[in-house]
Short mmCIF file of C-alpha atoms in Angstrom, two decimals:
data_model
loop_
_atom_site.label_atom_id
_atom_site.label_comp_id
_atom_site.label_asym_id
_atom_site.label_seq_id
_atom_site.Cartn_x
_atom_site.Cartn_y
_atom_site.Cartn_z
CA MET P 1 9.58 -107.71 -47.51
CA ASP P 2 7.82 -104.47 -46.75
CA LEU P 3 9.07 -101.41 -48.55
CA ASN P 4 7.90 -98.13 -47.09
CA ILE P 5 7.32 -95.84 -50.06
CA ASP P 6 5.36 -93.13 -48.25
CA ASP P 7 8.08 -90.54 -48.77
CA ILE P 8 8.25 -91.27 -52.49
CA LEU P 9 4.47 -90.95 -52.77
CA ALA P 10 4.58 -87.70 -50.81
CA ASP P 11 7.15 -86.37 -53.27
CA LEU P 12 4.85 -87.18 -56.18
CA ASP P 13 1.90 -85.62 -54.37
CA ARG P 14 3.75 -82.39 -53.89
CA ASP P 15 4.29 -82.00 -57.62
CA THR P 16 0.63 -82.38 -58.47
CA THR P 17 -0.53 -79.87 -55.87
CA ALA P 18 1.91 -77.32 -57.26
CA VAL P 19 0.30 -77.71 -60.66
CA ASP P 20 -3.17 -77.50 -59.15
CA SER P 21 -2.56 -74.24 -57.37
CA SER P 22 -0.99 -72.66 -60.40
CA LEU P 23 -4.11 -73.60 -62.34
CA TYR P 24 -6.46 -71.45 -60.35
CA LEU P 25 -3.74 -68.95 -59.63
CA SER P 26 -4.64 -67.05 -62.76
CA SER P 27 -8.03 -66.12 -61.32
CA GLU P 28 -6.58 -64.66 -58.13
CA HIS P 29 -4.70 -61.60 -59.13
CA ASP P 30 -3.71 -60.42 -55.70
CA THR P 31 -1.98 -63.67 -54.76
CA THR P 32 0.11 -63.68 -57.90
CA ARG P 33 1.10 -60.12 -57.24
CA PHE P 34 2.41 -61.00 -53.81
CA SER P 35 4.45 -63.93 -55.00
CA GLU P 36 5.91 -61.91 -57.87
CA ALA P 37 6.86 -59.14 -55.50
CA ASN P 38 8.98 -61.61 -53.57
CA GLY P 39 10.86 -62.43 -56.74
CA THR P 40 10.89 -66.14 -56.05
CA PRO P 41 13.07 -68.04 -58.50
CA SER P 42 11.91 -71.65 -58.39
CA ASN P 43 8.42 -73.01 -58.89
CA HIS P 44 8.51 -74.79 -55.57
CA GLU P 45 9.25 -71.69 -53.55
CA LYS P 46 6.59 -69.77 -55.40
CA HIS P 47 4.14 -72.46 -54.46
CA ILE P 48 4.95 -71.97 -50.80
CA ALA P 49 4.67 -68.19 -51.01
CA VAL P 50 1.28 -68.48 -52.68
CA ASN P 51 0.08 -70.88 -50.05
CA ASN P 52 1.03 -68.48 -47.32
CA ILE P 53 -0.97 -65.51 -48.56
CA THR P 54 -4.38 -66.27 -49.96
CA PRO P 55 -7.70 -64.58 -49.28
CA GLU P 56 -8.81 -67.65 -47.33
CA SER P 57 -5.78 -67.83 -45.10
CA ASP P 58 -5.94 -64.10 -44.48
CA TYR P 59 -9.54 -64.42 -43.40
CA GLN P 60 -8.67 -67.31 -41.10
CA MET P 61 -5.89 -65.22 -39.61
CA LEU P 62 -8.26 -62.33 -39.07
CA ILE P 63 -10.70 -64.64 -37.27
CA THR P 64 -7.88 -65.88 -35.05
CA HIS P 65 -6.77 -62.32 -34.30
CA TRP P 66 -10.36 -61.38 -33.50
CA ARG P 67 -10.87 -64.28 -31.13
CA ASN P 68 -7.58 -63.69 -29.36
CA GLU P 69 -8.23 -59.98 -29.00
CA ARG P 70 -11.68 -60.56 -27.56
CA MET P 71 -10.45 -62.94 -24.90
CA ALA P 72 -6.97 -61.68 -24.03
CA PRO P 73 -6.67 -59.29 -21.07
CA GLU P 74 -4.00 -57.16 -22.78
CA LEU P 75 -3.98 -55.21 -26.03
CA LEU P 76 -2.33 -57.39 -28.67
CA PRO P 77 -0.08 -56.01 -31.43
CA TYR P 78 -1.93 -54.69 -34.45
CA PRO P 79 -1.53 -56.81 -37.62
CA HIS P 80 -0.71 -53.90 -39.96
CA LEU P 81 -0.05 -55.89 -43.12
CA LEU P 82 -2.98 -58.25 -42.70
CA ILE P 83 -5.54 -55.50 -42.15
CA GLY P 84 -4.03 -53.53 -45.02
CA ARG P 85 -4.52 -56.45 -47.39
CA LEU P 86 -8.04 -57.12 -46.17
CA LEU P 87 -9.13 -53.50 -46.52
CA GLN P 88 -7.67 -53.41 -50.01
CA ARG P 89 -9.65 -56.51 -50.95
CA LEU P 90 -12.76 -55.03 -49.37
CA THR P 91 -12.62 -51.90 -51.51
CA ASN P 92 -11.88 -53.92 -54.62
CA GLN P 93 -14.82 -56.19 -53.92
CA ILE P 94 -17.21 -53.30 -53.33
CA GLU P 95 -16.14 -51.84 -56.64
CA HIS P 96 -16.54 -55.22 -58.33
CA ILE P 97 -20.07 -55.65 -56.98
CA GLU P 98 -21.01 -52.15 -58.04
CA ASN P 99 -19.71 -52.76 -61.53
CA LEU P 100 -21.66 -55.99 -61.74
CA SER P 101 -24.89 -54.43 -60.56
CA MET P 102 -24.43 -51.68 -63.12
CA GLY P 103 -24.09 -54.39 -65.73
CA PHE P 104 -27.37 -55.88 -64.58
CA LEU P 105 -29.23 -52.73 -65.45
CA GLU P 106 -28.42 -53.26 -69.09
CA GLU P 107 -28.61 -57.00 -69.56
CA ALA P 108 -30.64 -58.12 -66.58
CA ALA P 109 -32.93 -60.35 -68.53
CA GLU P 110 -30.15 -62.25 -70.18
CA ASN P 111 -28.81 -64.33 -67.33
CA ASP P 112 -30.23 -65.33 -64.02
CA ALA P 113 -27.30 -64.51 -61.79
CA LYS P 114 -28.80 -63.05 -58.67
CA ILE P 115 -27.41 -65.75 -56.39
CA PRO P 116 -23.72 -64.97 -56.84
CA MET P 117 -24.52 -61.32 -56.19
CA LEU P 118 -26.46 -62.23 -53.07
CA CYS P 119 -23.62 -64.36 -51.77
CA MET P 120 -20.97 -61.81 -52.55
CA GLU P 121 -22.90 -59.12 -50.71
CA ALA P 122 -23.51 -61.40 -47.75
CA GLU P 123 -19.82 -62.26 -47.66
CA LEU P 124 -18.89 -58.60 -47.75
CA GLU P 125 -21.10 -57.95 -44.76
CA ARG P 126 -19.55 -60.84 -42.87
CA LEU P 127 -16.01 -59.61 -43.45
CA LYS P 128 -17.01 -56.08 -42.51
CA PHE P 129 -18.61 -57.35 -39.32
CA VAL P 130 -15.45 -59.12 -38.18
CA ILE P 131 -13.23 -56.14 -38.89
CA ARG P 132 -15.65 -53.78 -37.17
CA SER P 133 -15.98 -55.97 -34.12
CA TYR P 134 -12.20 -56.38 -33.97
CA ILE P 135 -11.55 -52.64 -34.09
CA ARG P 136 -14.25 -51.90 -31.55
CA CYS P 137 -12.78 -54.41 -29.15
CA ARG P 138 -9.37 -52.79 -29.52
CA LEU P 139 -10.80 -49.31 -28.95
CA HIS P 140 -12.41 -50.58 -25.79
CA LYS P 141 -9.06 -51.79 -24.52
CA ILE P 142 -7.38 -48.54 -25.53
CA ASP P 143 -9.95 -46.70 -23.41
CA LYS P 144 -9.39 -49.00 -20.49
CA TYR P 145 -5.58 -48.96 -20.53
CA SER P 146 -5.01 -45.44 -21.82
CA LEU P 147 -2.83 -44.41 -18.87
CA TYR P 148 -0.88 -47.64 -19.04
CA LEU P 149 -0.29 -47.21 -22.77
CA ARG P 150 0.93 -43.67 -22.20
CA GLN P 151 3.33 -44.94 -19.59
CA LEU P 152 4.60 -47.52 -22.12
CA ASP P 153 5.13 -44.75 -24.62
CA GLN P 154 7.17 -42.67 -22.21
CA ALA P 155 9.35 -45.51 -20.99
CA ASN P 156 11.61 -46.28 -23.92
CA ASP P 157 13.04 -49.52 -22.65
CA ARG P 158 10.20 -51.62 -24.03
CA THR P 159 10.81 -54.04 -26.88
CA LEU P 160 7.46 -53.21 -28.43
CA SER P 161 6.94 -49.64 -29.54
CA LEU P 162 3.51 -48.05 -29.52
CA THR P 163 3.46 -47.75 -33.30
CA GLU P 164 3.67 -51.52 -33.58
CA LEU P 165 1.00 -52.02 -30.99
CA LEU P 166 -1.51 -49.55 -32.44
CA SER P 167 -2.64 -48.61 -35.90
CA PRO P 168 -2.16 -44.94 -36.94
CA GLN P 169 -5.87 -44.26 -36.46
CA GLU P 170 -5.81 -45.86 -33.04
CA MET P 171 -2.83 -43.66 -32.11
CA VAL P 172 -4.87 -40.57 -32.99
CA TYR P 173 -7.84 -41.87 -31.02
CA HIS P 174 -5.67 -42.69 -28.03
CA ASP P 175 -4.04 -39.24 -28.00
CA LYS P 176 -7.16 -37.18 -28.47
CA HIS P 177 -9.38 -39.24 -26.22
CA SER P 178 -7.01 -39.09 -23.28
CA LYS P 179 -6.57 -35.34 -23.82
CA ILE P 180 -10.31 -34.74 -23.76
CA LEU P 181 -10.71 -36.90 -20.66
CA LEU P 182 -7.84 -35.15 -18.90
CA LYS P 183 -9.36 -31.77 -19.69
CA LEU P 184 -12.67 -32.83 -18.21
CA PHE P 185 -11.06 -34.12 -15.01
CA ASN P 186 -8.83 -31.08 -14.69
CA ASN P 187 -11.62 -28.59 -15.10
CA SER P 188 -14.15 -30.33 -12.90
CA VAL P 189 -12.19 -31.78 -10.00
CA LEU P 190 -8.42 -31.84 -10.17
CA ARG P 191 -7.71 -28.11 -10.12
CA HIS P 192 -9.40 -27.83 -6.74
CA MET P 193 -6.99 -30.35 -5.28
CA PRO P 194 -3.67 -29.54 -3.60
CA PRO P 195 -0.87 -29.55 -6.21
CA GLU P 196 0.72 -32.82 -5.07
CA MET P 197 -2.58 -34.59 -5.63
CA GLN P 198 -3.29 -33.27 -9.08
CA ALA P 199 -1.50 -35.98 -11.02
CA ILE P 200 -3.84 -38.40 -12.73
CA ASP P 201 -1.23 -41.15 -13.09
CA ASP P 202 0.11 -41.28 -9.55
CA THR P 203 1.86 -44.58 -8.82
CA ASP P 204 3.24 -43.77 -5.37
CA GLY P 205 -0.02 -43.29 -3.48
CA SER P 206 -1.91 -45.90 -1.52
CA ILE P 207 -3.54 -47.11 -4.70
CA ASN P 208 -1.79 -47.27 -8.05
CA MET P 209 -3.80 -45.10 -10.41
CA ILE P 210 -2.58 -46.80 -13.58
CA ASP P 211 -4.70 -49.78 -14.50
CA GLN P 212 -2.52 -52.54 -15.84
CA PRO P 213 -3.93 -55.49 -17.71
CA ASP P 214 -4.57 -58.44 -15.41
CA TRP P 215 -1.61 -60.48 -16.63
CA SER P 216 -2.50 -63.64 -14.79
CA LYS P 217 -6.19 -63.66 -15.71
CA PHE P 218 -7.51 -67.11 -16.48
CA VAL P 219 -8.33 -67.76 -20.13
CA PHE P 220 -9.55 -70.76 -22.08
CA VAL P 221 -6.85 -71.80 -24.51
CA LEU P 222 -6.66 -74.36 -27.30
CA ILE P 223 -3.19 -75.75 -27.95
CA LYS P 224 -2.84 -75.92 -31.71
CA GLY P 225 0.78 -76.92 -32.10
CA ALA P 226 3.15 -75.72 -34.80
CA GLU P 227 2.21 -75.66 -38.48
CA PRO P 228 2.06 -79.21 -39.87
CA GLY P 229 5.35 -80.23 -41.37
CA GLU P 230 7.37 -77.82 -39.29
CA GLU P 231 9.69 -79.08 -36.62
CA ASP P 232 9.26 -77.35 -33.31
CA SER P 233 12.17 -77.19 -30.92
CA GLU P 234 10.04 -76.35 -27.88
CA GLN P 235 7.80 -79.32 -28.39
CA VAL P 236 8.48 -82.37 -26.28
CA LEU P 237 6.82 -85.74 -26.08
CA ASN P 238 4.94 -86.64 -22.93
CA ASP P 239 4.52 -90.05 -21.39
CA ASP P 240 1.74 -91.05 -23.78
CA GLY P 241 3.94 -90.20 -26.77
CA LYS P 242 1.80 -87.18 -27.67
CA PRO P 243 3.48 -83.90 -28.56
CA CYS P 244 3.06 -81.26 -25.90
CA TYR P 245 4.57 -78.07 -24.50
CA SER P 246 5.94 -77.78 -21.05
CA VAL P 247 5.26 -74.53 -19.22
CA THR P 248 5.81 -73.36 -15.66
CA ILE P 249 3.40 -71.40 -13.53
CA PRO P 250 5.73 -69.00 -11.69
CA ASP P 251 3.52 -68.29 -8.66
CA LEU P 252 3.07 -71.94 -7.78
CA ASN P 253 6.37 -73.30 -9.11
CA GLU P 254 4.32 -75.89 -10.88
CA GLU P 255 5.14 -77.43 -14.23
CA VAL P 256 2.30 -78.29 -16.59
CA GLU P 257 2.32 -80.22 -19.83
CA LEU P 258 0.03 -78.75 -22.48
CA ALA P 259 -0.80 -81.51 -24.95
CA VAL P 260 -1.43 -80.48 -28.54
CA GLY P 261 -5.16 -80.43 -29.26
CA GLY P 262 -6.19 -80.00 -25.65
CA ILE P 263 -8.30 -77.23 -24.14
CA TYR P 264 -7.02 -75.70 -20.91
CA VAL P 265 -8.04 -73.02 -18.48
CA MET P 266 -4.71 -71.35 -17.88
CA ARG P 267 -3.21 -68.10 -16.65
CA TYR P 268 -2.65 -65.67 -19.46
CA ASN P 269 0.99 -64.84 -18.67
CA VAL P 270 1.85 -68.54 -18.79
CA ILE P 271 0.66 -69.06 -22.35
CA SER P 272 1.21 -65.60 -23.85
CA GLY P 273 4.45 -66.79 -25.46
CA LEU P 274 2.70 -69.67 -27.21
CA LEU P 275 -0.07 -67.29 -28.23
CA ARG P 276 2.38 -64.87 -29.83
CA ASP P 277 3.96 -67.70 -31.84
CA GLY P 278 0.54 -68.83 -33.03
CA LYS P 279 0.90 -72.22 -31.36
CA ALA P 280 -2.13 -71.63 -29.18
CA ILE P 281 -5.36 -69.73 -29.69
CA LEU P 282 -7.82 -68.44 -27.14
CA VAL P 283 -11.30 -69.91 -27.32
CA MET B 1 -17.92 -47.65 -24.33
CA SER B 2 -17.03 -48.87 -27.78
CA LEU B 3 -17.70 -52.48 -26.82
CA PRO B 4 -20.97 -53.30 -25.03
CA GLY B 5 -20.41 -54.58 -21.50
CA TYR B 6 -22.01 -57.95 -22.09
CA LEU B 7 -19.46 -58.71 -24.83
CA GLU B 8 -16.43 -57.71 -22.80
CA ASP B 9 -15.15 -61.12 -21.78
CA LYS B 10 -17.26 -63.57 -23.71
CA PHE B 11 -18.78 -64.19 -27.11
CA SER B 12 -22.48 -63.86 -27.70
CA PRO B 13 -24.23 -67.01 -28.99
CA GLU B 14 -24.71 -65.23 -32.32
CA GLU B 15 -20.97 -64.71 -32.60
CA ILE B 16 -20.37 -68.38 -31.86
CA GLN B 17 -22.75 -69.23 -34.66
CA PHE B 18 -20.88 -66.81 -36.89
CA LEU B 19 -17.61 -68.60 -36.17
CA VAL B 20 -19.15 -71.97 -36.90
CA GLU B 21 -20.66 -70.73 -40.15
CA ASN B 22 -17.15 -70.31 -41.53
CA GLU B 23 -16.55 -74.06 -41.44
CA PRO B 24 -16.78 -76.08 -44.66
CA ILE B 25 -19.67 -78.46 -45.22
CA LYS B 26 -20.67 -80.84 -47.99
CA ILE B 27 -23.58 -79.95 -50.22
CA MET B 28 -25.40 -81.37 -53.24
CA PRO B 29 -25.90 -78.40 -55.56
CA ARG B 30 -29.05 -78.19 -57.67
CA ILE B 31 -27.50 -75.72 -60.05
CA THR B 32 -24.56 -76.03 -62.40
CA THR B 33 -22.05 -73.23 -62.38
CA ARG B 34 -19.20 -74.95 -64.16
CA GLN B 35 -18.56 -73.20 -67.43
CA LYS B 36 -18.42 -75.33 -70.52
CA ARG B 37 -15.23 -74.86 -72.43
CA ARG B 38 -15.94 -73.97 -76.01
CA ILE B 39 -14.02 -76.14 -78.40
CA GLY B 40 -11.17 -74.19 -79.94
CA SER B 41 -11.26 -71.07 -77.78
CA GLY B 42 -9.94 -72.94 -74.72
CA ARG B 43 -11.07 -70.38 -72.16
CA PRO B 44 -14.43 -70.38 -70.41
CA ALA B 45 -17.27 -68.33 -71.78
CA GLU B 46 -17.78 -65.17 -69.79
CA ASN B 47 -21.44 -64.49 -70.24
CA THR B 48 -22.57 -65.43 -66.73
CA THR B 49 -21.54 -63.84 -63.48
CA GLN B 50 -18.51 -65.49 -61.93
CA TRP B 51 -18.42 -65.84 -58.19
CA LYS B 52 -15.65 -63.78 -56.79
CA LEU B 53 -15.30 -64.38 -53.08
CA ILE B 54 -12.75 -62.82 -50.80
CA THR B 55 -12.94 -64.91 -47.65
CA THR B 56 -13.26 -68.45 -48.93
CA ASN B 57 -11.90 -70.27 -51.91
CA ASP B 58 -14.21 -69.56 -54.83
CA TYR B 59 -12.93 -72.48 -56.90
CA ASN B 60 -15.64 -74.83 -55.61
CA VAL B 61 -18.62 -72.56 -56.15
CA ASN B 62 -17.47 -71.77 -59.66
CA ASN B 63 -17.34 -75.46 -60.48
CA MET B 64 -20.60 -76.79 -59.12
CA VAL B 65 -22.31 -79.52 -61.10
CA ALA B 66 -25.86 -80.39 -60.16
CA MET B 67 -26.03 -83.42 -57.83
CA ASN B 68 -22.25 -83.79 -57.60
CA SER B 69 -21.27 -83.21 -54.00
CA THR B 70 -18.86 -80.41 -53.23
CA GLU B 71 -17.64 -78.51 -50.20
CA VAL B 72 -18.48 -74.89 -49.38
CA ALA B 73 -18.59 -72.72 -46.29
CA LEU B 74 -21.62 -73.33 -44.09
CA TRP B 75 -23.00 -69.80 -44.42
CA LEU B 76 -22.93 -70.16 -48.19
CA ALA B 77 -24.62 -73.56 -47.96
CA LEU B 78 -27.40 -72.13 -45.78
CA LEU B 79 -27.88 -69.24 -48.19
CA LEU B 80 -28.12 -71.59 -51.15
CA LYS B 81 -30.45 -73.87 -49.21
CA GLN B 82 -32.71 -70.93 -48.51
CA GLN B 83 -32.93 -70.31 -52.23
CA GLY B 84 -33.64 -73.98 -52.90
CA LYS B 85 -30.42 -74.32 -54.88
CA CYS B 86 -28.81 -77.11 -52.92
CA SER B 87 -29.32 -79.75 -50.28
CA ILE B 88 -26.92 -80.05 -47.38
CA VAL B 89 -25.23 -83.37 -46.65
CA ALA B 90 -25.39 -83.96 -42.93
CA PRO B 91 -21.97 -84.61 -41.37
CA SER B 92 -21.16 -88.23 -40.64
CA TRP B 93 -21.45 -87.84 -36.87
CA LEU B 94 -24.99 -86.53 -37.13
CA THR B 95 -26.67 -89.91 -37.56
CA LEU B 96 -28.66 -91.90 -35.02
CA LYS B 97 -26.07 -94.67 -34.97
CA GLN B 98 -23.10 -92.40 -34.39
CA ILE B 99 -24.80 -90.30 -31.74
CA ASP B 100 -25.82 -93.46 -29.91
CA LYS B 101 -22.15 -94.42 -29.85
CA PHE B 102 -21.22 -91.03 -28.44
CA ILE B 103 -23.87 -91.28 -25.73
CA GLU B 104 -22.59 -94.73 -24.81
CA PHE B 105 -19.05 -93.37 -24.57
CA GLU B 106 -20.21 -90.48 -22.39
CA VAL B 107 -22.04 -92.80 -20.02
CA ARG B 108 -19.16 -95.24 -19.81
CA ASN B 109 -16.42 -92.66 -19.20
CA PRO B 110 -17.54 -90.41 -16.37
CA THR B 111 -14.26 -88.46 -16.39
CA ARG B 112 -13.87 -87.72 -20.08
CA PHE B 113 -15.83 -86.07 -22.86
CA ALA B 114 -16.52 -87.85 -26.15
CA ASN B 115 -14.56 -86.64 -29.15
CA LEU B 116 -17.32 -84.62 -30.81
CA PRO B 117 -16.44 -81.83 -33.22
CA TRP B 118 -15.99 -78.48 -31.46
CA ASN B 119 -19.06 -77.07 -33.15
CA TRP B 120 -21.51 -79.96 -32.78
CA LEU B 121 -24.24 -78.12 -30.89
CA VAL B 122 -24.38 -75.21 -33.29
CA ILE B 123 -24.22 -77.39 -36.40
CA ALA B 124 -27.00 -79.63 -35.11
CA ARG B 125 -29.21 -76.69 -34.20
CA LEU B 126 -28.62 -74.90 -37.50
CA LEU B 127 -29.23 -77.95 -39.63
CA PHE B 128 -32.35 -79.04 -37.70
CA GLN B 129 -33.73 -75.57 -38.18
CA ARG B 130 -32.74 -74.76 -41.74
CA ALA B 131 -32.35 -78.11 -43.45
CA PRO B 132 -34.64 -80.60 -41.70
CA ASP B 133 -35.58 -82.31 -44.99
CA ASP B 134 -31.99 -83.30 -45.78
CA PHE B 135 -31.54 -85.91 -43.05
CA ARG B 136 -31.77 -89.63 -43.65
CA ASP B 137 -32.90 -90.32 -40.10
CA PRO B 138 -36.10 -88.76 -38.79
CA VAL B 139 -35.27 -85.36 -37.38
CA HIS B 140 -37.37 -85.65 -34.21
CA LEU B 141 -35.39 -88.72 -33.13
CA LEU B 142 -32.09 -86.97 -33.90
CA ARG B 143 -33.23 -83.95 -31.96
CA GLY B 144 -33.99 -86.15 -28.96
CA LYS B 145 -30.60 -87.87 -29.14
CA VAL B 146 -28.73 -84.59 -29.38
CA GLN B 147 -30.65 -83.34 -26.37
CA ASP B 148 -29.69 -86.52 -24.47
CA LEU B 149 -26.05 -86.00 -25.36
CA ARG B 150 -26.22 -82.40 -24.28
CA GLU B 151 -27.69 -83.30 -20.90
CA VAL B 152 -25.16 -86.04 -20.20
CA ARG B 153 -22.36 -83.61 -20.90
CA GLN B 154 -23.95 -80.85 -18.87
CA GLY B 155 -24.09 -83.19 -15.91
CA LYS B 156 -20.39 -83.90 -16.29
CA ILE B 157 -19.55 -80.22 -16.55
CA ALA B 158 -21.46 -79.53 -13.36
CA LYS B 159 -19.55 -82.34 -11.66
CA GLY B 160 -16.25 -80.99 -12.97
CA LEU B 161 -16.85 -77.63 -11.32
CA GLN B 162 -15.82 -79.06 -7.95
CA TYR B 163 -12.25 -79.30 -9.23
CA LEU B 164 -11.87 -75.56 -9.82
CA ASN B 165 -8.47 -74.54 -8.48
CA GLU B 166 -5.91 -71.77 -8.63
CA SER B 167 -3.49 -73.37 -11.08
CA HIS B 168 -5.20 -74.79 -14.17
CA LEU B 169 -7.90 -77.04 -15.61
CA GLN B 170 -7.90 -79.38 -18.58
CA LEU B 171 -11.12 -79.69 -20.57
CA ASP B 172 -10.44 -81.66 -23.75
CA ASN B 173 -13.19 -82.07 -26.34
CA LEU B 174 -15.43 -79.44 -24.84
CA SER B 175 -17.39 -77.66 -27.54
CA LEU B 176 -17.28 -73.93 -28.07
CA VAL B 177 -20.84 -73.37 -26.87
CA GLU B 178 -20.15 -75.28 -23.68
CA VAL B 179 -16.91 -73.37 -23.11
CA ASN B 180 -18.68 -70.10 -23.67
CA GLU B 181 -21.49 -70.76 -21.24
CA MET B 182 -19.22 -71.90 -18.43
CA ARG B 183 -16.62 -69.22 -19.09
CA PRO B 184 -17.86 -66.39 -16.83
CA LEU B 185 -18.31 -68.72 -13.85
CA VAL B 186 -15.07 -70.68 -14.22
CA VAL B 187 -12.88 -67.68 -14.95
CA GLY B 188 -14.47 -65.65 -12.16
CA VAL B 189 -14.10 -68.34 -9.53
CA MET B 190 -10.57 -69.30 -10.54
CA ASP B 191 -9.46 -65.66 -10.57
CA LYS B 192 -10.76 -65.24 -7.03
CA LEU B 193 -9.11 -68.46 -5.88
CA LYS B 194 -5.85 -67.25 -7.37
CA GLU B 195 -6.16 -63.93 -5.53
CA VAL B 196 -6.75 -65.69 -2.23
CA HIS B 197 -3.82 -68.00 -2.87
CA ASN B 198 -1.47 -65.17 -3.86
CA SER B 199 -2.35 -63.09 -0.82
CA THR B 200 -1.34 -65.94 1.50
CA ILE B 201 1.97 -66.25 -0.35
CA LYS B 202 2.68 -62.56 0.09
CA GLU B 203 2.07 -62.76 3.84
CA ASN B 204 4.56 -65.59 4.21
CA SER B 205 7.04 -64.33 1.64
CA GLY B 206 9.36 -62.74 4.21
CA GLU B 207 10.06 -66.07 5.87
CA LEU B 208 10.29 -67.93 2.56
CA ASP B 209 12.90 -65.50 1.25
CA ASP B 210 15.06 -66.17 4.29
CA TYR B 211 14.96 -69.88 3.59
CA ASP B 212 15.78 -69.43 -0.08
CA VAL B 213 18.83 -67.29 0.61
#
């Protein structure tokens, strides 16, 4: 007789990993702080909370955000909490490195520890590069869609407010930059035009002056699927028994099955829902 | 503009390499960083600099024992390799035998791509360049095989371009470098095809609406 004891083994496994993570928890102060702030009662729940927010997972999330932002035609919502945590860690790390290098001045001869310093500095530069590139990409899109963003701000029926979409600094940039640009246009050309043609965001003319993101632009997308262990209600099985998502292309009335793990060239508006849920990433 | 034009809708090869460098890889350290526990005190001695990393797990680098394999991020491995403090263990698919299997698969299945890791081209290039002495197989043969594989796949990609259409395309197992180099062409052509298709729909839409209602 064959007894399937996989679930029992999995139960045992879970216990040991909980102990493991609490072992090196003591060295990571920021993760403990987050889990304490949640006030989690049981050890098991704490384990989950810790797993969700670690420096590694935050970095992975930043990379995903960066890749999506670079490839998506629209401006994606700004991850306020994530960037806040990363910037906090960045300042702490700079301070830490400075303290260490000060220490070297006194006891440099004692231990040969240049390599950790080298790696920590290199890592700092890498993190800074990603954040910088991410912000620059967003600023580029803010430039491009400034009129469209202003229109979003004025129309209050949107589900997403501008403060969620942009960081405070980006709001300032958006405001000031469009004002400066408007002033330039007004002074150089627009004031010589007849009054009905002076508007810079005219939507009734022969050509719409507000540039919208190209919602149906083709993008390369990797279907990642839901987090392992989580049940996903949208997921269905296709004929081969593989999990996949079923989406419809509205213009063609065509239904497409997106298998988990596959790479597709797809219209952006078709997969933007999956993208927002983190079930797909742009490549 | 805040973003240079050539980066607007694609990644540069350097950025692809950056992404790949975040992946873990196995190394054989030549230094020991694990702290010996003093008997009685119970906590590690704190006289050497601890690694404190903020993007990857620093547990592994703080517990390296010389010649015991461990896993670290690729950029860290390359940095250590440069200093002569470790040797990199080549991934299991980067052997003559395995690559031969992949080439055979590619030749036998003209409509599919072999299941290589998404970063195979970059990993191979980086390791050939920076860690050529760590391979079991002679590097010049490996280099030749990887080039063969690349050319077989490029041929298939070129053949696949005839199926560009206005709805979608499925390209499983394509690596990131290959995606990135075909991106401007594919996206450009498919966007234009879509425009052409949509404009014909709009012309006929009056009649179609009548039928629908």
